[in-house]
Amino acid sequence: MLLSDAVTKSYQSLMDEYPITMDQLYEVSKESTGVYYTHIMQVLSMMGYTGTLCPKKGLHRLILAGEQANKAFYEKHPKFKK
């Protein structure tokens, strides 16, 4: 059995035992993503990241892509539609 198969089986077993709705999943991911993003930005700030210059090549694009993905996720969720 591949590791990915074992992880998938474990996840499915967990979901069967503790079902979660899409809204609950959204709330959890929103909170954990926000905490993770804040921590990453604090670390980068200590490394000298200003939002325009980047300590590592390509990192600025990666951060921007993450921000865009979060924005798209929030815009598509029914709770945020106008």
mmCIF file of N, CA and C in Angstrom:
data_model
loop_
_atom_site.group_PDB
_atom_site.id
_atom_site.type_symbol
_atom_site.label_atom_id
_atom_site.label_comp_id
_atom_site.label_asym_id
_atom_site.label_seq_id
_atom_site.Cartn_x
_atom_site.Cartn_y
_atom_site.Cartn_z
ATOM 1 N N MET A 1 0.852 -1.178 0.000
ATOM 2 C CA MET A 1 0.000 0.000 0.000
ATOM 3 C C MET A 1 0.898 1.242 0.000
ATOM 4 N N LEU A 2 0.595 2.168 -0.883
ATOM 5 C CA LEU A 2 1.330 3.423 -0.940
ATOM 6 C C LEU A 2 0.974 4.294 0.254
ATOM 7 N N LEU A 3 1.879 5.197 0.599
ATOM 8 C CA LEU A 3 1.620 6.105 1.715
ATOM 9 C C LEU A 3 0.377 6.940 1.446
ATOM 10 N N SER A 4 0.230 7.437 0.208
ATOM 11 C CA SER A 4 -0.940 8.256 -0.113
ATOM 12 C C SER A 4 -2.233 7.458 0.043
ATOM 13 N N ASP A 5 -2.209 6.160 -0.302
ATOM 14 C CA ASP A 5 -3.386 5.308 -0.118
ATOM 15 C C ASP A 5 -3.710 5.139 1.363
ATOM 16 N N ALA A 6 -2.678 4.982 2.172
ATOM 17 C CA ALA A 6 -2.872 4.831 3.619
ATOM 18 C C ALA A 6 -3.447 6.107 4.218
ATOM 19 N N VAL A 7 -2.950 7.244 3.758
ATOM 20 C CA VAL A 7 -3.453 8.531 4.258
ATOM 21 C C VAL A 7 -4.910 8.708 3.853
ATOM 22 N N THR A 8 -5.226 8.391 2.599
ATOM 23 C CA THR A 8 -6.601 8.509 2.117
ATOM 24 C C THR A 8 -7.536 7.604 2.913
ATOM 25 N N LYS A 9 -7.120 6.366 3.143
ATOM 26 C CA LYS A 9 -7.938 5.420 3.910
ATOM 27 C C LYS A 9 -8.133 5.919 5.340
ATOM 28 N N SER A 10 -7.074 6.428 5.947
ATOM 29 C CA SER A 10 -7.156 6.958 7.304
ATOM 30 C C SER A 10 -8.097 8.159 7.360
ATOM 31 N N TYR A 11 -8.001 9.036 6.361
ATOM 32 C CA TYR A 11 -8.868 10.219 6.298
ATOM 33 C C TYR A 11 -10.324 9.797 6.140
ATOM 34 N N GLN A 12 -10.596 8.843 5.251
ATOM 35 C CA GLN A 12 -11.963 8.375 5.039
ATOM 36 C C GLN A 12 -12.530 7.757 6.313
ATOM 37 N N SER A 13 -11.716 7.005 7.028
ATOM 38 C CA SER A 13 -12.148 6.402 8.283
ATOM 39 C C SER A 13 -12.489 7.479 9.310
ATOM 40 N N LEU A 14 -11.656 8.492 9.364
ATOM 41 C CA LEU A 14 -11.888 9.603 10.290
ATOM 42 C C LEU A 14 -13.169 10.351 9.935
ATOM 43 N N MET A 15 -13.398 10.584 8.636
ATOM 44 C CA MET A 15 -14.606 11.285 8.206
ATOM 45 C C MET A 15 -15.859 10.465 8.498
ATOM 46 N N ASP A 16 -15.756 9.131 8.400
ATOM 47 C CA ASP A 16 -16.896 8.273 8.726
ATOM 48 C C ASP A 16 -17.228 8.357 10.209
ATOM 49 N N GLU A 17 -16.192 8.441 11.023
ATOM 50 C CA GLU A 17 -16.390 8.482 12.474
ATOM 51 C C GLU A 17 -16.794 9.874 12.963
ATOM 52 N N TYR A 18 -16.209 10.905 12.359
ATOM 53 C CA TYR A 18 -16.482 12.290 12.749
ATOM 54 C C TYR A 18 -16.843 13.101 11.511
ATOM 55 N N PRO A 19 -18.071 12.969 11.009
ATOM 56 C CA PRO A 19 -18.445 13.701 9.796
ATOM 57 C C PRO A 19 -18.406 15.213 10.024
ATOM 58 N N ILE A 20 -18.070 15.940 8.965
ATOM 59 C CA ILE A 20 -17.985 17.393 9.053
ATOM 60 C C ILE A 20 -18.654 17.981 7.812
ATOM 61 N N THR A 21 -19.393 19.042 8.003
ATOM 62 C CA THR A 21 -20.046 19.686 6.866
ATOM 63 C C THR A 21 -19.047 20.598 6.157
ATOM 64 N N MET A 22 -19.403 21.012 4.948
ATOM 65 C CA MET A 22 -18.537 21.928 4.204
ATOM 66 C C MET A 22 -18.392 23.253 4.950
ATOM 67 N N ASP A 23 -19.464 23.714 5.596
ATOM 68 C CA ASP A 23 -19.383 24.965 6.356
ATOM 69 C C ASP A 23 -18.415 24.837 7.527
ATOM 70 N N GLN A 24 -18.459 23.698 8.221
ATOM 71 C CA GLN A 24 -17.532 23.481 9.334
ATOM 72 C C GLN A 24 -16.096 23.400 8.827
ATOM 73 N N LEU A 25 -15.910 22.704 7.714
ATOM 74 C CA LEU A 25 -14.581 22.604 7.123
ATOM 75 C C LEU A 25 -14.069 23.980 6.725
ATOM 76 N N TYR A 26 -14.948 24.793 6.161
ATOM 77 C CA TYR A 26 -14.581 26.152 5.764
ATOM 78 C C TYR A 26 -14.128 26.963 6.973
ATOM 79 N N GLU A 27 -14.893 26.905 8.062
ATOM 80 C CA GLU A 27 -14.545 27.678 9.258
ATOM 81 C C GLU A 27 -13.190 27.256 9.816
ATOM 82 N N VAL A 28 -12.944 25.958 9.869
ATOM 83 C CA VAL A 28 -11.664 25.457 10.375
ATOM 84 C C VAL A 28 -10.524 25.899 9.474
ATOM 85 N N SER A 29 -10.702 25.751 8.166
ATOM 86 C CA SER A 29 -9.623 26.115 7.238
ATOM 87 C C SER A 29 -9.374 27.610 7.254
ATOM 88 N N LYS A 30 -10.439 28.408 7.393
ATOM 89 C CA LYS A 30 -10.280 29.865 7.431
ATOM 90 C C LYS A 30 -9.443 30.266 8.640
ATOM 91 N N GLU A 31 -9.754 29.684 9.789
ATOM 92 C CA GLU A 31 -9.026 30.029 11.010
ATOM 93 C C GLU A 31 -7.576 29.558 10.942
ATOM 94 N N SER A 32 -7.360 28.319 10.542
ATOM 95 C CA SER A 32 -5.991 27.800 10.518
ATOM 96 C C SER A 32 -5.158 28.493 9.452
ATOM 97 N N THR A 33 -5.755 28.813 8.304
ATOM 98 C CA THR A 33 -5.034 29.521 7.252
ATOM 99 C C THR A 33 -4.628 30.903 7.729
ATOM 100 N N GLY A 34 -5.531 31.588 8.420
ATOM 101 C CA GLY A 34 -5.223 32.925 8.924
ATOM 102 C C GLY A 34 -4.095 32.908 9.933
ATOM 103 N N VAL A 35 -4.113 31.950 10.843
ATOM 104 C CA VAL A 35 -3.059 31.833 11.850
ATOM 105 C C VAL A 35 -1.729 31.509 11.180
ATOM 106 N N TYR A 36 -1.747 30.572 10.236
ATOM 107 C CA TYR A 36 -0.531 30.173 9.524
ATOM 108 C C TYR A 36 0.027 31.349 8.726
ATOM 109 N N TYR A 37 -0.841 32.043 8.003
ATOM 110 C CA TYR A 37 -0.408 33.178 7.189
ATOM 111 C C TYR A 37 0.199 34.271 8.069
ATOM 112 N N THR A 38 -0.433 34.569 9.199
ATOM 113 C CA THR A 38 0.082 35.586 10.119
ATOM 114 C C THR A 38 1.461 35.196 10.634
ATOM 115 N N HIS A 39 1.631 33.937 10.998
ATOM 116 C CA HIS A 39 2.920 33.468 11.500
ATOM 117 C C HIS A 39 3.996 33.584 10.425
ATOM 118 N N ILE A 40 3.682 33.152 9.201
ATOM 119 C CA ILE A 40 4.644 33.237 8.101
ATOM 120 C C ILE A 40 5.048 34.689 7.867
ATOM 121 N N MET A 41 4.099 35.602 7.883
ATOM 122 C CA MET A 41 4.411 37.014 7.634
ATOM 123 C C MET A 41 5.264 37.588 8.766
ATOM 124 N N GLN A 42 5.036 37.155 10.001
ATOM 125 C CA GLN A 42 5.867 37.616 11.113
ATOM 126 C C GLN A 42 7.304 37.141 10.940
ATOM 127 N N VAL A 43 7.473 35.888 10.547
ATOM 128 C CA VAL A 43 8.817 35.348 10.324
ATOM 129 C C VAL A 43 9.498 36.094 9.189
ATOM 130 N N LEU A 44 8.784 36.296 8.086
ATOM 131 C CA LEU A 44 9.364 37.012 6.945
ATOM 132 C C LEU A 44 9.721 38.447 7.313
ATOM 133 N N SER A 45 8.898 39.075 8.123
ATOM 134 C CA SER A 45 9.181 40.441 8.559
ATOM 135 C C SER A 45 10.486 40.495 9.342
ATOM 136 N N MET A 46 10.699 39.507 10.203
ATOM 137 C CA MET A 46 11.950 39.462 10.969
ATOM 138 C C MET A 46 13.145 39.222 10.052
ATOM 139 N N MET A 47 12.898 38.585 8.886
ATOM 140 C CA MET A 47 13.970 38.331 7.919
ATOM 141 C C MET A 47 14.202 39.529 6.999
ATOM 142 N N GLY A 48 13.379 40.570 7.146
ATOM 143 C CA GLY A 48 13.561 41.756 6.331
ATOM 144 C C GLY A 48 12.598 41.883 5.169
ATOM 145 N N TYR A 49 11.576 41.042 5.107
ATOM 146 C CA TYR A 49 10.603 41.117 4.017
ATOM 147 C C TYR A 49 9.738 42.350 4.198
ATOM 148 N N THR A 50 9.647 43.179 3.152
ATOM 149 C CA THR A 50 8.871 44.422 3.239
ATOM 150 C C THR A 50 7.622 44.394 2.380
ATOM 151 N N GLY A 51 7.439 43.344 1.621
ATOM 152 C CA GLY A 51 6.292 43.277 0.724
ATOM 153 C C GLY A 51 6.671 43.595 -0.706
ATOM 154 N N THR A 52 7.842 44.184 -0.895
ATOM 155 C CA THR A 52 8.291 44.495 -2.254
ATOM 156 C C THR A 52 9.584 43.763 -2.583
ATOM 157 N N LEU A 53 10.474 43.675 -1.626
ATOM 158 C CA LEU A 53 11.722 42.950 -1.833
ATOM 159 C C LEU A 53 11.623 41.623 -1.107
ATOM 160 N N CYS A 54 12.175 40.608 -1.680
ATOM 161 C CA CYS A 54 12.019 39.279 -1.113
ATOM 162 C C CYS A 54 13.364 38.656 -0.773
ATOM 163 N N PRO A 55 13.494 38.038 0.428
ATOM 164 C CA PRO A 55 14.772 37.425 0.798
ATOM 165 C C PRO A 55 15.114 36.192 -0.038
ATOM 166 N N LYS A 56 14.138 35.541 -0.631
ATOM 167 C CA LYS A 56 14.376 34.344 -1.448
ATOM 168 C C LYS A 56 13.716 34.519 -2.811
ATOM 169 N N LYS A 57 14.405 34.081 -3.840
ATOM 170 C CA LYS A 57 13.877 34.208 -5.200
ATOM 171 C C LYS A 57 12.553 33.455 -5.331
ATOM 172 N N GLY A 58 11.540 34.125 -5.852
ATOM 173 C CA GLY A 58 10.251 33.496 -6.096
ATOM 174 C C GLY A 58 9.312 33.476 -4.908
ATOM 175 N N LEU A 59 9.792 33.822 -3.728
ATOM 176 C CA LEU A 59 8.939 33.756 -2.538
ATOM 177 C C LEU A 59 7.818 34.785 -2.608
ATOM 178 N N HIS A 60 8.107 35.951 -3.153
ATOM 179 C CA HIS A 60 7.079 36.985 -3.267
ATOM 180 C C HIS A 60 5.911 36.480 -4.122
ATOM 181 N N ARG A 61 6.229 35.806 -5.222
ATOM 182 C CA ARG A 61 5.165 35.259 -6.090
ATOM 183 C C ARG A 61 4.366 34.196 -5.350
ATOM 184 N N LEU A 62 5.039 33.397 -4.543
ATOM 185 C CA LEU A 62 4.365 32.353 -3.776
ATOM 186 C C LEU A 62 3.393 32.960 -2.764
ATOM 187 N N ILE A 63 3.833 34.008 -2.073
ATOM 188 C CA ILE A 63 2.969 34.683 -1.099
ATOM 189 C C ILE A 63 1.773 35.306 -1.803
ATOM 190 N N LEU A 64 2.019 35.964 -2.936
ATOM 191 C CA LEU A 64 0.938 36.582 -3.700
ATOM 192 C C LEU A 64 -0.059 35.526 -4.172
ATOM 193 N N ALA A 65 0.430 34.390 -4.626
ATOM 194 C CA ALA A 65 -0.455 33.307 -5.073
ATOM 195 C C ALA A 65 -1.313 32.804 -3.914
ATOM 196 N N GLY A 66 -0.722 32.699 -2.716
ATOM 197 C CA GLY A 66 -1.479 32.285 -1.539
ATOM 198 C C GLY A 66 -2.564 33.279 -1.183
ATOM 199 N N GLU A 67 -2.241 34.570 -1.275
ATOM 200 C CA GLU A 67 -3.235 35.607 -0.994
ATOM 201 C C GLU A 67 -4.378 35.540 -1.999
ATOM 202 N N GLN A 68 -4.046 35.335 -3.265
ATOM 203 C CA GLN A 68 -5.072 35.250 -4.305
ATOM 204 C C GLN A 68 -5.943 34.012 -4.120
ATOM 205 N N ALA A 69 -5.340 32.904 -3.723
ATOM 206 C CA ALA A 69 -6.109 31.675 -3.487
ATOM 207 C C ALA A 69 -7.071 31.860 -2.320
ATOM 208 N N ASN A 70 -6.607 32.502 -1.240
ATOM 209 C CA ASN A 70 -7.485 32.758 -0.093
ATOM 210 C C ASN A 70 -8.641 33.660 -0.492
ATOM 211 N N LYS A 71 -8.345 34.701 -1.261
ATOM 212 C CA LYS A 71 -9.378 35.640 -1.699
ATOM 213 C C LYS A 71 -10.420 34.914 -2.543
ATOM 214 N N ALA A 72 -9.969 34.081 -3.480
ATOM 215 C CA ALA A 72 -10.892 33.334 -4.338
ATOM 216 C C ALA A 72 -11.743 32.376 -3.513
ATOM 217 N N PHE A 73 -11.141 31.734 -2.512
ATOM 218 C CA PHE A 73 -11.876 30.805 -1.656
ATOM 219 C C PHE A 73 -12.986 31.536 -0.914
ATOM 220 N N TYR A 74 -12.665 32.698 -0.336
ATOM 221 C CA TYR A 74 -13.671 33.463 0.397
ATOM 222 C C TYR A 74 -14.772 33.966 -0.528
ATOM 223 N N GLU A 75 -14.404 34.398 -1.733
ATOM 224 C CA GLU A 75 -15.395 34.932 -2.667
ATOM 225 C C GLU A 75 -16.360 33.858 -3.153
ATOM 226 N N LYS A 76 -15.902 32.621 -3.259
ATOM 227 C CA LYS A 76 -16.752 31.551 -3.772
ATOM 228 C C LYS A 76 -17.641 30.930 -2.695
ATOM 229 N N HIS A 77 -17.301 31.128 -1.436
ATOM 230 C CA HIS A 77 -18.100 30.518 -0.369
ATOM 231 C C HIS A 77 -19.439 31.245 -0.262
ATOM 232 N N PRO A 78 -20.545 30.505 -0.140
ATOM 233 C CA PRO A 78 -21.881 31.112 -0.109
ATOM 234 C C PRO A 78 -22.074 32.153 0.991
ATOM 235 N N LYS A 79 -21.387 32.019 2.106
ATOM 236 C CA LYS A 79 -21.561 32.972 3.205
ATOM 237 C C LYS A 79 -21.067 34.367 2.841
ATOM 238 N N PHE A 80 -20.168 34.455 1.854
ATOM 239 C CA PHE A 80 -19.588 35.740 1.503
ATOM 240 C C PHE A 80 -20.155 36.325 0.216
ATOM 241 N N LYS A 81 -21.065 35.585 -0.440
ATOM 242 C CA LYS A 81 -21.666 36.099 -1.674
ATOM 243 C C LYS A 81 -22.674 37.177 -1.335
ATOM 244 N N LYS A 82 -22.694 38.221 -2.157
ATOM 245 C CA LYS A 82 -23.621 39.338 -1.912
ATOM 246 C C LYS A 82 -24.908 39.141 -2.672
#
